[in-house]
GROMACS .gro file of C-alpha atoms in nm:
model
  162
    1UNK     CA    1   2.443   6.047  -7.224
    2UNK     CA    2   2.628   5.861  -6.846
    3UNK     CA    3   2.854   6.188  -6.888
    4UNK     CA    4   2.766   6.497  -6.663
    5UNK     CA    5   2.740   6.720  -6.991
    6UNK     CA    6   2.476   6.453  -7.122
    7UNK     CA    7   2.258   6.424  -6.810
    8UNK     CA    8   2.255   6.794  -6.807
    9UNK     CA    9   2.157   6.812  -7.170
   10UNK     CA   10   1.899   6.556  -7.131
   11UNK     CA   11   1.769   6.744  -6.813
   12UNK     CA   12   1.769   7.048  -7.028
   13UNK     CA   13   1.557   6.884  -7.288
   14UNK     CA   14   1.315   6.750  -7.040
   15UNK     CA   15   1.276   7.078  -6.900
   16UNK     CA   16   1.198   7.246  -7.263
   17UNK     CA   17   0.986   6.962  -7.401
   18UNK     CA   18   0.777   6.887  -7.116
   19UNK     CA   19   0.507   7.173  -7.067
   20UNK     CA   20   0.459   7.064  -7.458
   21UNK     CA   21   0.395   6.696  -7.384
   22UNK     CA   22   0.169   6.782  -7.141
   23UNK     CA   23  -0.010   6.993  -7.371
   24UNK     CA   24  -0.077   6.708  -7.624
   25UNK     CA   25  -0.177   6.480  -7.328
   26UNK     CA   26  -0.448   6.731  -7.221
   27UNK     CA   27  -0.553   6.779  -7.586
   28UNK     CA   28  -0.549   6.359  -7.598
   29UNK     CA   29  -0.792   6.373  -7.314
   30UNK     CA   30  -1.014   6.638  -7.466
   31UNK     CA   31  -1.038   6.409  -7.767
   32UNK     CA   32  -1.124   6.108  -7.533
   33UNK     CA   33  -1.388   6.315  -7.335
   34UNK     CA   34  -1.561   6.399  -7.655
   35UNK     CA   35  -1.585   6.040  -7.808
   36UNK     CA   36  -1.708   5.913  -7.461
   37UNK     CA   37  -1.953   6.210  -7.501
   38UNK     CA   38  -2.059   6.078  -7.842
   39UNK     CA   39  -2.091   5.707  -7.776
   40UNK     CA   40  -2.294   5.798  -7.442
   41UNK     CA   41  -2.515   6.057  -7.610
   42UNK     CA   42  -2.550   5.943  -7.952
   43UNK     CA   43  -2.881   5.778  -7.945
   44UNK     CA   44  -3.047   6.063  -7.783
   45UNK     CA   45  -2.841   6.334  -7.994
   46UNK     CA   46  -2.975   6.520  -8.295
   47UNK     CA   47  -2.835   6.420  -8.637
   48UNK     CA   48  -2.693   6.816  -8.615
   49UNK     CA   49  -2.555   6.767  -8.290
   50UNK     CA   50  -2.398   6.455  -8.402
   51UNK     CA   51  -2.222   6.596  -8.642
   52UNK     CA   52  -2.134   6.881  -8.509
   53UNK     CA   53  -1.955   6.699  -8.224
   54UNK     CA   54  -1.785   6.443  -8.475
   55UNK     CA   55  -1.679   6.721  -8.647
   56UNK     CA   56  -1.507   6.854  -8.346
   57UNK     CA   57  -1.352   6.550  -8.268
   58UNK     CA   58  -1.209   6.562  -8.623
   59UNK     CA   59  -1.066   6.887  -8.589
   60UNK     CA   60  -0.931   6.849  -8.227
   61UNK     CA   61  -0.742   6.482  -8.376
   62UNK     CA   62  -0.597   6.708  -8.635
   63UNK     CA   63  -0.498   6.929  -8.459
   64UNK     CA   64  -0.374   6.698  -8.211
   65UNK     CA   65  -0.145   6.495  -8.480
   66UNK     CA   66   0.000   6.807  -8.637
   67UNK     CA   67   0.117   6.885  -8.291
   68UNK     CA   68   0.239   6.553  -8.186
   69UNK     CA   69   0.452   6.550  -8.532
   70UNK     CA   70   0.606   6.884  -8.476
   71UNK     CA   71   0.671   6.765  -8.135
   72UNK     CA   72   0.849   6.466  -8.208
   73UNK     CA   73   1.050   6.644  -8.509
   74UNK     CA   74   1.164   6.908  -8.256
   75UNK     CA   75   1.264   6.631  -7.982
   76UNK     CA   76   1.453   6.469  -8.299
   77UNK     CA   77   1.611   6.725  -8.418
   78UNK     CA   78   1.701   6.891  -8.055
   79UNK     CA   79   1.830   6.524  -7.960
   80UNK     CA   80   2.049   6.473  -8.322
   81UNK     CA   81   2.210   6.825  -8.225
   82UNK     CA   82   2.316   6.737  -7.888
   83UNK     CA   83   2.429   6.386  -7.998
   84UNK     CA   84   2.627   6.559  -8.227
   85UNK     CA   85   2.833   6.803  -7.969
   86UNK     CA   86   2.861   6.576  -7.695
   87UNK     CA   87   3.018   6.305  -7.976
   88UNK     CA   88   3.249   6.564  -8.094
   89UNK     CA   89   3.317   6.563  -7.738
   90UNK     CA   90   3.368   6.201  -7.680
   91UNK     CA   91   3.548   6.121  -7.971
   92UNK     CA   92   3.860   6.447  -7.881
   93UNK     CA   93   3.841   6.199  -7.551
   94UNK     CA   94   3.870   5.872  -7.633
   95UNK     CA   95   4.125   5.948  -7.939
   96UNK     CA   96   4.366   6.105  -7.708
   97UNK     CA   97   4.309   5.832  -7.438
   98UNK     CA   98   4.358   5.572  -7.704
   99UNK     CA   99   4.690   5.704  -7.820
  100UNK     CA  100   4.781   5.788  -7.468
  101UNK     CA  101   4.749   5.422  -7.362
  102UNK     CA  102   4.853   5.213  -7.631
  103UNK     CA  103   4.520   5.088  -7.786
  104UNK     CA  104   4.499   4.938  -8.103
  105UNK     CA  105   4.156   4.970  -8.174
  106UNK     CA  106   3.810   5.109  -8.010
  107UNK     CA  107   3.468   4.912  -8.080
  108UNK     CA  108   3.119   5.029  -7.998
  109UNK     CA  109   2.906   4.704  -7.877
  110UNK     CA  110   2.650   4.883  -7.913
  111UNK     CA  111   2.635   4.884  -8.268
  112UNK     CA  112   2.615   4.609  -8.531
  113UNK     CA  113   2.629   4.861  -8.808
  114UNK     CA  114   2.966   5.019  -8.717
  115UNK     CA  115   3.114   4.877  -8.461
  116UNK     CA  116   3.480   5.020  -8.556
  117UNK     CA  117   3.505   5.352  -8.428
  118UNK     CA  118   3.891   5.371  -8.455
  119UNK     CA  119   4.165   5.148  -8.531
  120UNK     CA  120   4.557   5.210  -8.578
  121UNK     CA  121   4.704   5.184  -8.898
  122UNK     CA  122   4.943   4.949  -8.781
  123UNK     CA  123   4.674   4.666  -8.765
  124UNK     CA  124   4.506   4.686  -9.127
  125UNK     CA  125   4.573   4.360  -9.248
  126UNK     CA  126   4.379   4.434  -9.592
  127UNK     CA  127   4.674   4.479  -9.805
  128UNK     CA  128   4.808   4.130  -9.680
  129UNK     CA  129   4.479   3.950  -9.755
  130UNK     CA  130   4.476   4.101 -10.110
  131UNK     CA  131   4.784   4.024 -10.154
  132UNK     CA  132   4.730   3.644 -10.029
  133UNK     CA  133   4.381   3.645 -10.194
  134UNK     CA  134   4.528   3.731 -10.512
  135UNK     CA  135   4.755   3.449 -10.490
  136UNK     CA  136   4.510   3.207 -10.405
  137UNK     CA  137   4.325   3.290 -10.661
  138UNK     CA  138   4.499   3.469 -10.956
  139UNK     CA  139   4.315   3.634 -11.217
  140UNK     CA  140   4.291   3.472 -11.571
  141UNK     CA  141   4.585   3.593 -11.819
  142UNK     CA  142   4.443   3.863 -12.029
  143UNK     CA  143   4.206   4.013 -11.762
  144UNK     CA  144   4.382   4.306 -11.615
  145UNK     CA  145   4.373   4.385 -11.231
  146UNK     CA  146   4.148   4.639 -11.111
  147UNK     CA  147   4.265   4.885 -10.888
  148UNK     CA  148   4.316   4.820 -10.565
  149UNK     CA  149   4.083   4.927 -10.303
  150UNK     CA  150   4.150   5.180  -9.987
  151UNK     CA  151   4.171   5.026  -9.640
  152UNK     CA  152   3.816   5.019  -9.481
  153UNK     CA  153   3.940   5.202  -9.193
  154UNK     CA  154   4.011   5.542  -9.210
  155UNK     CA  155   4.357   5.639  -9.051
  156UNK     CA  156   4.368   5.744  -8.667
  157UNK     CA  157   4.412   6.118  -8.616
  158UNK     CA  158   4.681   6.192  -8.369
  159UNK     CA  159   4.578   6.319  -8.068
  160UNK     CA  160   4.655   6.713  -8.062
  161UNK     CA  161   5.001   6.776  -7.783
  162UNK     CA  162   5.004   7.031  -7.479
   0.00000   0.00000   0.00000
């Protein structure tokens, strides 16, 4: 999110999500008020009063958690959207730079998972190291071939022309 469109969007989010996280942390403190209320009090406190008050805190955790899970499924969700247009974004970008400027192929350090995020054709060596694999080790006569896998990269898509 370095690009203006993503600090704006995460401004954006800040601004919609915060009056709600500062709702939960007032609700947190509630919850903390009334515990310190019933660990102060509870030796001169009814048995009704008791639970009445531990039945408050109950509700007010609750209450509290239910909350606190929509909240964080919102932020989620509102974060998975915006990832999603701003790398729709990024990737019309970076394929038309990449063509532009004679890359071969574009890696994200970032991630371990998928670090390929585009690579020419022109560099798929995975026909060749079949093809010297299966030479190397050829299969037993009688034992038929199975079919050949696709390359693990998918093609590049050309960058659109003006």
């Amino acid at each position: 999110m370095s690009t203006d469109d993503g600090k704006k969007a995460a401004s954006e989010m800040q601004v919609k999500f915060t009056p709600r996280q500062d709702a939960l942390k007032k609700q947190q403190a509630d919850i903390q008020a009334l515990q310190d209320q019933m660990k102060k009090g509870s030796a001169t406190m009814s048995d009704e009063a008791k639970a009445r008050l531990n039945r408050d805190i109950e509700s007010k955790t609750k209450s509290f958690q239910r909350d606190a899970d929509e909240l964080n499924a919102d932020i989620e969700q509102e974060n998975g959207r915006l990832m999603q247009d701003l790398g729709g974004k990024m990737q019309a970008v970076w394929e038309q730079y990449l063509a532009q400027n004679g890359y071969a192929i574009l890696i994200d350090v970032s991630s371990q998972q998928t670090p390929v995020l585009w690579a020419a054709a022109a560099i798929d060596i995975t026909p060749e190291i079949i093809k010297l694999y299966n030479q190397a080790h050829p299969v037993a006569a009688g034992t038929a071939p199975a079919a050949p896998r696709a390359p693990s990269a998918p093609p590049p898509v050309a960058p659109k022309k003006k």
